[in-house]
Amino acid sequence: MGRRPRATTTISDVARECGVSTMTVSRVINGNKSVSAEMASRVHAAIARLNYQPNEAARILRGQSSRTIGLLLPNLADTFFSQCAHAVQQRAAQNGYTTMIFACEGDRESEAEELTIMRSRNIAGIVLVPSNRKLVPQLRQMRSAGLPIVMVDRTISGLEAGQVLVENEEGAIMAVNHLIGHGHRHILCTGYDSEYDSVGKRIQGYRRAMEDAGLEPELLIVDRPEAVRPHLLARMHAPNAPTALFTLNNVTSIEALRSLQSEAFPVPDQVAIVGFDDFELAPLLAVPLTAVRQPASELGECATQMLLDSLSEGSHSSSKTVILPTRLIIRNSCGCISHGR
Amino acid sequence: MGRRPRATTTISDVARECGVSTMTVSRVINGNKSVSAEMASRVHAAIARLNYQPNEAARILRGQSSRTIGLLLPNLADTFFSQCAHAVQQRAAQNGYTTMIFACEGDRESEAEELTIMRSRNIAGIVLVPSNRKLVPQLRQMRSAGLPIVMVDRTISGLEAGQVLVENEEGAIMAVNHLIGHGHRHILCTGYDSEYDSVGKRIQGYRRAMEDAGLEPELLIVDRPEAVRPHLLARMHAPNAPTALFTLNNVTSIEALRSLQSEAFPVPDQVAIVGFDDFELAPLLAVPLTAVRQPASELGECATQMLLDSLSEGSHSSSKTVILPTRLIIRNSCGCISHGR
DNA sequence: CTGAAAGCGCTTACAG
DNA sequence: CTGAAAGCGCTTACAG
């Protein structure tokens, strides 16, 4: 018979307090118009008096939206993602939505589990930074069950969903052209995660810029962040070392700077660097980094807005793509202000 | 009569598939022992075949734990908090818990609303970085309703709850003593947010170290991050400027470095700096920062574990306090390696 | 404008 | 070891 003492006040408490049925209270809560103004204010007063708060679990069980969005990303400790996450949470909250966070920490298996958990938690929609092709079947299934999905920063193919991306190729071209403008002919492109289309596009932009200038591309793609240092240093010590670096993300830029500094390669005088991904402390580094800035917050905001829109329209079929601009922030590591200090 | 087509499979689907009652399925799901092994495996097979996932909303409504913890903090974009948040999420996930995030962005009003929303979302417990005394009544009420609460990084009085803090005073003493060891006699302590007990303890440590050395303390406490720069520069240009700075958090350290650099005050030669709060890029700054390191991840992990413990024990009455050690990371800004580059 | 009934998907407490 | 009944707190669809 499942009775147990309840600490919280329920809709029936409010109804009793007003001497009406629960239905009337429910109508007032949901802003249904067919309630007399006088009744409504009486109910509102009782709600306030009893400090009543509707139980979301019950509403969800009745088929209401959970007003909760699931945010799936690799790592909350990375600046870029945390800025993005913050924007998502804020925009969601402004619209009465709550954010459930799932950081899969590069663990390819756990990501699939996270999706299963999301489903059981009655998430209303998903914003994700995808990193695993294996998710596609499950995501498709969730989508056809009516869950809107928006991908941020990168994409997986085979899934129709909203996309909020950044001008990766254009940004890379700007970066590489800038180095070429400084007179560099031997520019090495280095980084990892090249299986992601975001990074892929950056490499493509690099290639394009090099070829357009009649230069020979050289790639140094490693498999993990920790591998940047040894491979890069080996390359720098080998014959015919590059005079400039295009680094594919913020971690690579930092690793490059750190390694070069530790072995006393002067930046930018011996090796210039332009990186993809700007970050707050870039101007304060020993060599202030010239970098392509991606609008992290706008990315999160835009994705959330897109999700909220399809949630309210009920038409998640409109899987739009938005591409946000990048821009080159010029500081010292490219050689522009080589002796500025 | 509230019927509506369901896309998802429910417990009755599984029961029908096996030709048993829903009770049996429920028992199997919950690992109840009084089910024959043969029956259990039959049910498990059906669950897998139908890809069944129990609906959390229904379980919650029946009084089960939501297996969701609420994380309330000021800002997810700040490195310290995002590292902490990542640790909370990871530790929670390892234990089958989901994390709902509430970043109140310093908006004093919204924080109270967040708590109300948490309550309606059937959160099982709360981890929070408190920043508002006004929350106390509501938090107390939630606590007496059985919700365990753990405060991280700082504290508000009048609330019995778990606490996971850091050796603020000891850290500050180390920092200031280090500067004194370098021969400084005029050390300015600067920052903001002094109303938080964490910062308060740092100031206390500063005072203690100065007094123990027979030196005159001088405080420059401002009201917002943006006010650090103008006030600090004004003070540096005034007569009898300090020869060293103790900065009360990472943002202050960065602002100080930035301002001093922009007006060509050599660090550490004219002004030395030791800051509270280390961060990843500190060693790569133009002047690598000497700083007191707080274990951000451990803070988050420890708080989450404490919450999970009281959740499983059911005895949230044991409101323990854990204090994690800080240590001084010596780099250049204090004067230790003044000409290292 | 208001209410009585039914049911969302699950579990508790009772029988057998 | 298994099941029929009741009910968690809400809302949908129907009457009035």
XYZ file of C-alpha atoms (C1' of nucleotides) in Angstrom:
714
model
C 0.000 0.000 0.000
C 3.097 2.079 -0.118
C 2.420 4.868 2.302
C 5.235 6.915 3.713
C 5.270 10.220 5.542
C 5.823 13.135 3.208
C 7.734 16.158 4.364
C 6.853 18.254 1.350
C 3.566 19.935 0.627
C 1.662 18.618 -2.362
C -0.998 19.931 -4.618
C -3.699 18.385 -2.446
C -2.487 20.339 0.556
C -2.942 23.508 -1.417
C -6.337 22.361 -2.678
C -7.506 21.546 0.847
C -6.231 24.883 2.118
C -8.393 26.664 -0.456
C -11.326 24.306 -0.303
C -11.123 23.510 -4.019
C -10.150 20.501 -6.124
C -6.586 19.748 -7.137
C -7.600 20.442 -10.706
C -8.223 24.077 -9.961
C -4.843 24.383 -8.334
C -3.229 22.645 -11.271
C -4.908 25.080 -13.633
C -3.671 28.052 -11.678
C -0.144 26.711 -11.623
C -0.142 26.151 -15.346
C -1.622 29.520 -16.112
C -4.797 28.067 -17.557
C -7.176 30.919 -18.307
C -10.405 29.260 -17.366
C -10.084 30.104 -13.695
C -11.757 33.124 -12.145
C -9.369 35.862 -11.205
C -10.552 35.761 -7.641
C -9.986 31.999 -7.388
C -6.543 32.344 -8.944
C -5.384 34.884 -6.422
C -6.771 32.787 -3.580
C -4.789 29.786 -4.819
C -1.658 31.832 -5.341
C -1.901 33.056 -1.796
C -2.173 29.506 -0.486
C 0.778 28.404 -2.606
C 2.874 31.177 -1.165
C 1.657 30.518 2.364
C 2.462 26.808 2.200
C 5.628 27.389 0.194
C 4.380 24.872 -2.308
C 6.542 23.759 -5.204
C 5.185 21.294 -7.790
C 6.978 17.969 -7.919
C 8.715 17.705 -11.265
C 8.853 13.926 -11.147
C 5.085 13.747 -11.103
C 4.750 16.201 -13.963
C 7.263 14.312 -16.019
C 5.459 11.075 -15.378
C 2.337 12.688 -16.731
C 4.189 13.429 -19.943
C 5.291 16.989 -19.351
C 8.687 18.173 -20.452
C 11.368 17.731 -17.853
C 12.731 21.205 -18.569
C 16.160 19.678 -18.267
C 18.747 19.572 -20.988
C 21.635 17.173 -21.071
C 25.080 18.552 -21.851
C 27.597 15.957 -22.972
C 31.201 16.992 -23.384
C 34.681 15.520 -23.026
C 36.015 17.444 -20.096
C 34.771 20.240 -17.940
C 38.259 21.173 -16.783
C 39.317 22.423 -20.230
C 38.871 26.203 -20.512
C 37.203 26.083 -23.864
C 34.604 23.543 -22.798
C 33.985 25.088 -19.409
C 33.307 28.467 -20.975
C 30.975 26.783 -23.370
C 29.278 24.877 -20.553
C 28.833 28.016 -18.538
C 27.097 29.700 -21.445
C 24.834 26.700 -21.950
C 23.857 26.605 -18.303
C 23.169 30.336 -18.176
C 21.088 30.459 -21.297
C 19.147 27.384 -20.227
C 18.474 28.838 -16.779
C 17.212 32.087 -18.295
C 14.568 30.013 -20.006
C 13.594 27.968 -16.982
C 15.661 24.977 -17.983
C 18.073 23.072 -15.830
C 21.335 21.559 -17.074
C 22.531 18.058 -16.376
C 26.160 17.633 -17.090
C 27.949 14.601 -18.465
C 31.711 14.789 -18.889
C 32.883 11.605 -20.478
C 36.580 12.320 -20.026
C 37.564 10.804 -23.347
C 36.341 7.438 -22.148
C 34.804 6.135 -25.313
C 32.711 3.524 -23.581
C 31.214 5.726 -20.925
C 29.813 8.136 -23.470
C 27.310 5.546 -24.602
C 26.278 4.858 -21.034
C 25.774 8.544 -20.462
C 23.229 8.606 -23.235
C 21.351 5.720 -21.674
C 21.308 7.517 -18.363
C 20.068 10.681 -20.031
C 17.208 8.760 -21.509
C 16.184 7.353 -18.163
C 16.382 10.805 -16.605
C 13.827 12.136 -19.050
C 16.084 14.767 -20.530
C 14.187 17.104 -22.883
C 17.030 17.646 -25.339
C 20.748 17.253 -25.801
C 23.646 19.574 -26.478
C 26.809 17.650 -27.192
C 30.391 17.968 -28.251
C 30.569 14.633 -30.023
C 33.683 12.536 -29.858
C 32.541 9.078 -30.719
C 31.084 7.710 -33.912
C 29.638 4.771 -32.028
C 27.024 7.013 -30.527
C 25.292 7.584 -33.823
C 22.768 4.729 -33.637
C 21.681 5.607 -30.121
C 21.482 9.307 -30.912
C 19.412 8.633 -34.004
C 17.053 6.558 -31.977
C 16.697 9.263 -29.342
C 16.121 11.788 -32.039
C 13.400 9.813 -33.698
C 11.804 9.445 -30.270
C 11.409 13.218 -30.399
C 14.498 14.472 -28.596
C 16.084 17.475 -30.251
C 19.866 17.343 -30.486
C 22.436 20.026 -31.192
C 26.110 19.379 -31.845
C 28.632 22.036 -30.858
C 32.178 22.656 -32.006
C 32.391 19.476 -34.046
C 30.230 17.026 -35.869
C 29.626 13.377 -36.470
C 28.248 12.288 -39.764
C 25.152 10.192 -40.167
C 23.161 12.165 -37.635
C 20.669 14.797 -38.588
C 20.901 17.387 -35.854
C 21.474 21.064 -35.254
C 25.062 22.172 -35.628
C 26.830 25.164 -34.172
C 30.338 25.366 -35.499
C 33.142 27.758 -36.099
C 35.008 28.900 -39.203
C 37.778 26.405 -38.778
C 39.161 26.419 -42.278
C 39.009 30.192 -42.654
C 40.652 30.667 -39.272
C 43.476 28.343 -40.188
C 43.997 30.118 -43.493
C 44.248 33.473 -41.707
C 46.760 32.040 -39.282
C 48.956 30.435 -41.904
C 48.771 33.411 -44.247
C 49.896 35.592 -41.415
C 53.000 33.461 -40.969
C 53.604 33.462 -44.691
C 53.337 37.248 -44.603
C 56.182 37.228 -42.105
C 58.290 35.554 -44.763
C 58.106 31.981 -43.495
C 58.359 29.255 -46.110
C 58.718 26.224 -43.904
C 55.699 26.091 -41.607
C 54.994 22.939 -39.641
C 51.420 22.094 -38.694
C 51.193 20.169 -35.440
C 48.594 18.819 -33.044
C 46.425 15.795 -32.307
C 42.729 14.783 -32.463
C 42.838 15.010 -36.230
C 39.958 12.564 -36.446
C 37.596 15.359 -35.372
C 36.230 17.338 -38.257
C 36.997 20.606 -36.485
C 40.692 19.798 -36.434
C 40.404 18.252 -39.878
C 39.129 21.539 -41.282
C 41.993 23.397 -39.667
C 44.444 21.072 -41.337
C 42.611 21.540 -44.601
C 42.899 25.306 -44.230
C 46.602 24.957 -43.494
C 47.059 22.829 -46.606
C 45.143 25.231 -48.742
C 47.080 28.275 -47.583
C 50.396 26.518 -48.113
C 49.522 25.266 -51.549
C 48.147 28.616 -52.638
C 51.491 30.107 -51.699
C 53.372 27.371 -53.508
C 54.806 26.003 -50.266
C 55.335 22.446 -49.141
C 53.032 21.385 -46.265
C 54.505 19.372 -43.414
C 52.322 17.731 -40.806
C 53.250 16.439 -37.386
C 50.125 14.819 -36.010
C 50.489 12.893 -32.769
C 48.027 10.739 -30.906
C 47.814 12.413 -27.501
C 48.623 15.776 -25.928
C 51.621 14.325 -24.080
C 53.172 13.233 -27.357
C 53.456 16.779 -28.682
C 56.555 17.609 -26.708
C 58.858 14.712 -27.613
C 57.880 14.641 -31.263
C 58.131 18.359 -31.690
C 61.514 18.598 -30.025
C 62.840 15.706 -32.082
C 61.686 17.471 -35.219
C 63.241 20.761 -34.164
C 66.584 19.103 -33.577
C 66.510 17.213 -36.875
C 67.928 18.706 -40.067
C 65.928 21.237 -41.963
C 63.826 22.338 -38.985
C 60.753 24.496 -39.635
C 60.937 28.221 -38.947
C 57.303 28.485 -37.911
C 54.564 26.427 -36.286
C 50.830 26.349 -36.767
C 49.450 24.645 -33.663
C 46.051 23.035 -33.948
C 44.556 23.811 -30.536
C 45.274 25.545 -27.253
C 46.863 22.577 -25.530
C 49.228 22.095 -28.451
C 50.172 25.777 -28.414
C 50.956 25.603 -24.731
C 52.930 22.398 -25.066
C 54.879 23.840 -27.972
C 55.683 27.005 -26.092
C 56.679 25.047 -23.012
C 58.928 22.618 -24.890
C 60.614 25.277 -26.979
C 61.190 27.418 -23.932
C 62.662 24.505 -21.970
C 65.241 23.853 -24.671
C 65.983 27.509 -25.238
C 64.590 27.900 -28.743
C 63.819 31.615 -28.955
C 60.223 32.336 -29.963
C 59.533 34.022 -32.325
C 63.086 34.689 -33.474
C 64.060 31.118 -34.241
C 60.560 29.628 -34.459
C 57.392 31.641 -34.794
C 54.047 30.283 -33.588
C 50.446 30.961 -34.423
C 47.881 28.782 -32.685
C 44.259 27.872 -33.082
C 42.227 28.623 -29.909
C 42.820 31.775 -27.987
C 42.609 31.818 -24.183
C 42.423 34.373 -21.428
C 46.031 34.185 -20.332
C 47.527 34.153 -23.809
C 48.537 37.841 -23.628
C 50.371 37.307 -20.341
C 52.567 34.427 -21.410
C 56.332 34.768 -21.569
C 55.797 35.078 -25.290
C 52.295 36.428 -25.790
C 50.598 34.047 -28.175
C 49.160 35.044 -31.522
C 46.051 32.922 -31.903
C 42.791 32.366 -33.710
C 39.942 33.166 -31.367
C 36.834 31.038 -31.287
C 33.801 32.515 -29.590
C 33.359 29.848 -26.890
C 30.481 31.492 -25.038
C 28.597 32.358 -28.186
C 28.961 28.768 -29.281
C 27.275 27.559 -26.099
C 24.603 30.227 -26.175
C 23.767 29.688 -29.777
C 23.520 25.921 -29.392
C 21.275 26.228 -26.366
C 19.047 28.732 -28.076
C 18.706 26.442 -31.057
C 17.753 23.591 -28.753
C 15.240 25.709 -26.855
C 13.722 26.858 -30.109
C 13.102 23.360 -31.364
C 11.819 22.426 -27.915
C 9.187 25.144 -27.998
C 8.315 24.791 -31.665
C 8.121 21.077 -31.265
C 9.683 20.993 -34.704
C 13.122 19.566 -34.149
C 13.095 18.575 -37.780
C 14.687 21.891 -38.663
C 18.274 20.871 -38.109
C 20.002 24.097 -38.924
C 23.702 24.791 -39.127
C 25.198 27.958 -37.736
C 28.812 28.846 -38.360
C 30.371 31.463 -36.132
C 33.311 33.570 -37.267
C 36.830 33.284 -35.918
C 39.395 36.044 -35.830
C 43.113 36.317 -35.536
C 44.406 37.997 -32.410
C 47.881 39.239 -33.146
C 50.386 39.322 -30.325
C 54.078 38.453 -30.206
C 54.659 34.783 -30.955
C 54.214 35.317 -34.687
C 57.039 37.836 -34.810
C 54.959 40.982 -34.977
C 56.355 42.536 -31.814
C 59.492 40.538 -31.461
C 61.434 42.929 -29.245
C 58.536 44.552 -27.499
C 59.735 43.807 -23.995
C -8.315 9.623 -18.995
C -4.927 10.841 -20.018
C -3.778 8.255 -22.510
C -1.008 9.056 -24.930
C 1.137 6.886 -27.114
C 4.398 5.921 -25.450
C 7.509 5.502 -27.490
C 9.507 3.965 -24.672
C 9.236 0.470 -23.311
C 7.969 0.171 -19.758
C 8.197 -2.372 -17.046
C 4.881 -3.918 -18.148
C 6.276 -4.549 -21.611
C 9.070 -6.516 -20.042
C 6.651 -8.341 -17.750
C 4.403 -9.288 -20.655
C 7.390 -10.453 -22.687
C 8.324 -12.856 -19.866
C 4.804 -13.769 -18.865
C 5.327 -12.614 -15.293
C 4.067 -9.767 -13.157
C 5.684 -6.355 -13.092
C 6.653 -7.053 -9.495
C 8.988 -9.788 -10.544
C 10.638 -7.536 -13.069
C 10.950 -4.800 -10.486
C 12.594 -7.247 -8.107
C 15.086 -8.320 -10.708
C 15.966 -4.730 -11.580
C 16.511 -3.862 -7.953
C 18.614 -6.929 -7.277
C 16.121 -8.362 -4.824
C 17.285 -11.831 -3.842
C 13.939 -13.527 -3.622
C 13.800 -14.311 -7.311
C 14.812 -17.653 -8.735
C 18.038 -17.542 -10.681
C 16.333 -18.920 -13.729
C 13.605 -16.295 -13.595
C 16.192 -13.554 -13.117
C 18.125 -14.488 -16.197
C 14.927 -14.751 -18.221
C 13.993 -11.230 -17.173
C 17.453 -9.890 -17.826
C 17.334 -11.296 -21.318
C 14.011 -9.602 -21.988
C 15.324 -6.310 -20.623
C 18.268 -6.498 -22.977
C 16.100 -7.581 -25.910
C 13.653 -4.717 -25.460
C 16.394 -2.273 -24.515
C 14.397 -1.395 -21.438
C 15.491 1.402 -19.138
C 13.516 2.165 -15.965
C 11.891 5.564 -15.877
C 13.551 7.589 -13.142
C 10.615 9.932 -12.763
C 8.400 7.047 -11.726
C 10.947 5.733 -9.267
C 11.388 9.149 -7.740
C 7.665 9.545 -7.403
C 7.623 6.284 -5.488
C 10.070 7.772 -3.039
C 13.336 6.449 -4.397
C 16.408 8.611 -4.458
C 16.805 10.617 -7.614
C 20.497 9.733 -7.769
C 21.082 13.322 -8.786
C 23.162 15.805 -6.885
C 22.856 19.537 -7.244
C 26.047 21.525 -7.638
C 25.684 25.218 -6.903
C 28.588 27.508 -7.635
C 29.228 31.083 -8.712
C 30.697 30.583 -12.148
C 31.644 27.638 -14.252
C 33.982 29.690 -16.420
C 36.486 30.254 -13.604
C 39.299 27.685 -13.735
C 39.200 26.890 -10.075
C 35.486 26.210 -10.036
C 35.432 24.330 -13.300
C 38.168 21.988 -12.093
C 36.201 21.471 -8.958
C 33.005 20.882 -10.905
C 34.688 18.375 -13.141
C 35.855 16.405 -10.131
C 32.378 16.477 -8.621
C 30.792 15.254 -11.821
C 33.331 12.469 -12.272
C 33.128 11.184 -8.746
C 29.344 11.338 -8.816
C 29.180 9.469 -12.115
C 31.465 6.751 -10.792
C 28.843 6.120 -8.165
C 25.866 6.157 -10.477
C 24.916 9.725 -9.667
C 24.145 12.462 -12.098
C 25.073 16.115 -11.598
C 22.775 19.050 -12.081
C 24.639 22.275 -12.329
C 23.579 25.683 -11.113
C 25.912 28.584 -11.756
C 24.451 31.643 -10.127
C 26.932 34.082 -11.647
C 27.169 36.200 -8.533
C 23.532 37.094 -8.897
C 22.488 37.116 -5.290
C 18.819 36.763 -6.010
C 19.019 33.887 -8.427
C 20.851 31.705 -5.958
C 17.747 31.434 -3.822
C 15.663 30.526 -6.849
C 18.139 27.843 -7.775
C 17.549 26.182 -4.449
C 13.813 26.198 -5.025
C 14.312 24.631 -8.416
C 16.587 21.994 -6.925
C 13.906 21.073 -4.469
C 11.321 20.637 -7.178
C 13.738 18.530 -9.193
C 14.061 16.061 -6.360
C 17.777 16.493 -5.929
C 19.226 13.925 -3.494
C 21.875 16.190 -2.001
C 23.720 19.447 -2.517
C 27.332 20.427 -2.984
C 27.733 24.170 -2.909
C 30.245 26.958 -2.917
C 28.178 29.325 -0.828
C 28.192 33.014 -1.535
C 25.070 34.299 0.079
C 24.061 34.421 3.705
C 20.428 34.787 2.706
C 20.353 31.169 1.672
C 20.744 29.920 5.210
C 17.048 29.598 6.111
C 16.204 27.718 2.946
C 19.240 25.466 3.235
C 18.398 24.656 6.846
C 14.914 23.759 5.837
C 16.139 21.476 3.059
C 18.553 19.898 5.438
C 15.951 19.168 8.041
C 13.860 17.628 5.257
C 16.670 15.092 4.962
C 18.868 16.531 2.226
C 22.562 16.233 2.952
C 24.574 19.344 2.164
C 28.305 19.863 1.768
C 29.984 23.237 1.473
C 33.202 23.503 -0.520
C 35.944 26.098 -0.485
C 34.107 28.440 1.846
C 31.472 28.456 4.515
C 28.436 30.259 5.731
C 27.692 30.288 9.412
C 24.448 29.142 10.907
C 24.228 26.024 8.786
C 25.185 22.622 10.011
C 26.620 20.882 6.987
C 29.675 19.050 5.753
C 32.641 21.269 4.989
C 35.566 20.682 2.700
C 38.011 23.520 2.983
C 41.608 24.382 2.449
C 44.365 25.602 4.744
C 43.800 29.217 3.917
C 45.516 30.791 6.877
C 48.523 28.460 6.766
C 48.899 29.011 3.030
C 48.854 32.764 3.449
C 51.446 32.563 6.217
C 53.748 30.510 3.993
C 53.358 33.007 1.194
C 53.999 36.065 3.307
C 56.879 34.465 5.197
C 58.472 33.646 1.889
C 58.368 37.311 0.910
C 59.710 38.314 4.303
C 62.519 35.822 3.744
C 63.408 37.736 0.602
C 63.958 40.772 2.803
C 60.691 42.581 2.124
C 59.382 44.775 4.912
C 56.606 46.567 3.127
C 54.198 43.936 1.790
C 50.790 44.995 0.543
C 47.895 42.544 0.724
C 45.380 43.068 -2.040
C 42.234 41.477 -3.448
C 38.453 41.481 -3.135
C 35.669 39.210 -1.856
C 36.933 39.672 1.689
C 33.463 38.885 3.008
C 34.070 35.205 2.253
C 35.656 33.335 5.092
C 38.199 31.746 2.748
C 39.569 35.139 1.801
C 39.105 36.317 5.370
C 41.387 33.548 6.608
C 43.999 34.461 4.032
C 43.952 38.029 5.272
C 44.199 36.758 8.822
C 47.248 34.688 7.870
C 48.800 37.713 6.227
C 48.204 39.799 9.348
C 49.640 37.129 11.577
C 52.792 36.672 9.531
C 53.371 40.416 9.354
C 52.818 40.957 13.045
C 55.004 38.022 14.003
C 57.777 39.635 11.992
C 57.138 43.014 13.583
C 55.975 44.504 10.282
C 53.148 46.880 9.564
C 50.281 45.294 7.591
C 48.731 47.286 4.756
C 45.521 46.169 3.089
C 44.089 47.203 -0.241
C 40.723 45.509 -0.477
C 38.535 46.484 -3.393
C 34.968 45.590 -4.218
C 35.266 43.928 -7.623
C 37.935 42.345 -9.816
C 37.942 45.314 -12.176
C 38.807 47.661 -9.322
C 42.137 45.944 -8.625
C 43.962 47.615 -11.462
C 43.186 51.302 -10.840
C 43.580 51.082 -7.082
C 46.767 49.103 -7.253
C 48.359 51.402 -9.800
C 47.361 54.454 -7.804
C 48.971 52.942 -4.734
C 52.132 52.037 -6.614
C 52.513 55.593 -7.852
C 51.865 57.125 -4.437
C 54.692 57.801 -2.007
C 56.109 54.965 0.018
C 55.010 52.234 -2.406
C 55.213 48.601 -1.256
C 58.079 46.420 -2.466
C 55.990 43.249 -2.499
C 52.403 42.094 -3.021
C 50.417 39.267 -1.528
C 47.470 38.779 -3.888
C 44.402 37.081 -2.460
C 43.269 34.963 -5.409
C 44.144 34.029 -8.991
C 42.209 36.844 -10.644
C 43.934 39.397 -8.434
C 47.352 37.916 -9.228
C 46.658 38.144 -12.928
C 45.290 41.656 -12.700
C 48.286 42.736 -10.668
C 50.717 41.224 -13.118
C 48.890 42.751 -16.033
C 48.723 46.239 -14.526
C 52.309 46.263 -13.366
C 53.497 45.021 -16.723
C 51.494 47.647 -18.599
C 53.122 50.453 -16.621
C 56.573 48.923 -16.777
C 57.055 48.067 -13.124
C 59.622 45.268 -13.218
C 58.468 42.131 -11.384
C 60.077 40.898 -9.165
C 62.870 43.467 -9.135
C 60.813 46.486 -8.195
C 57.751 44.667 -6.830
C 57.683 41.000 -5.916
C 54.430 39.021 -5.975
C 53.211 35.880 -4.284
C 49.626 34.919 -4.946
C 46.996 32.663 -3.457
C 45.619 30.173 -6.040
C 47.908 28.472 -8.473
C 46.793 27.755 -12.047
C 47.968 25.707 -14.971
C 49.507 28.512 -16.966
C 51.259 30.186 -14.045
C 54.680 28.757 -15.003
C 54.356 30.078 -18.553
C 53.589 33.678 -17.726
C 55.979 36.475 -18.655
C 56.935 36.369 -15.003
C 56.202 32.870 -13.762
C 54.040 33.286 -10.708
C 54.933 32.013 -7.261
C 51.655 30.890 -5.766
C 49.910 28.904 -3.074
C 48.350 25.852 -4.638
C 44.920 24.658 -3.584
C 43.943 21.142 -4.583
C 40.886 22.027 -6.670
C 40.113 18.525 -7.880
C 40.594 16.947 -4.488
C 38.262 19.535 -3.051
C 35.525 18.484 -5.448
C 36.182 14.786 -5.023
C 36.276 14.941 -1.286
C 33.062 16.944 -1.056
C 31.264 14.567 -3.385
C 32.473 11.551 -1.488
C 31.280 13.065 1.754
C 27.894 13.682 0.218
C 27.679 10.171 -1.203
C 28.626 8.736 2.148
C 25.864 10.500 3.998
C 23.494 9.571 1.190
C 24.220 5.878 1.605
C 24.468 5.910 5.375
C 21.321 7.923 5.568
C 23.022 9.701 8.434
C 23.648 13.177 7.178
C 23.804 14.252 10.771
C 27.553 13.665 10.768
C 28.553 17.026 9.393
C 32.275 16.590 9.240
C 34.898 19.122 8.331
C 37.850 18.214 6.153
C 40.703 20.633 5.644
C 43.017 19.992 2.736
C 46.604 21.206 2.744
C 47.960 23.961 0.539
C 51.531 24.319 -0.616
C 53.709 27.048 -1.954
C 54.891 26.623 -5.531
C 57.987 28.718 -5.942
C 58.677 30.256 -9.328
C 59.967 33.672 -10.323
C 57.608 36.413 -9.269
C 58.789 36.274 -5.658
C 62.373 37.023 -6.653
C 63.751 33.510 -6.361
C 64.873 33.257 -9.982
C 64.939 36.868 -10.878
C 67.250 36.631 -13.875
C 66.402 33.158 -14.959
C 65.549 34.032 -18.519
C -15.542 28.383 -14.629
C -14.975 23.867 -11.721
C -14.598 18.827 -10.481
C -14.562 13.305 -10.387
C -12.175 9.780 -12.503
C -8.368 7.593 -14.643
C -3.683 6.772 -15.320
C 1.637 8.085 -16.214
C 5.531 3.889 -14.517
C 7.051 2.367 -10.833
C 7.567 0.129 -5.697
C 5.807 -0.905 -0.842
C 3.487 -3.819 1.990
C 0.700 -7.525 2.229
C -0.863 -12.364 0.934
C 0.003 -16.682 -0.562
C 9.705 -17.461 -4.691
C 5.635 -14.789 -6.972
C 1.512 -11.652 -7.558
C -2.858 -8.338 -6.910
C -3.786 -4.047 -5.028
C -2.836 0.582 -3.756
C -0.736 4.843 -4.306
C 3.444 8.406 -5.113
C 1.820 13.743 -7.198
C 0.441 15.328 -10.893
C -2.526 16.368 -15.584
C -5.636 14.886 -19.568
C -9.974 14.395 -21.202
C -14.471 14.387 -20.165
C -18.785 16.202 -17.804
C -21.329 19.643 -15.962
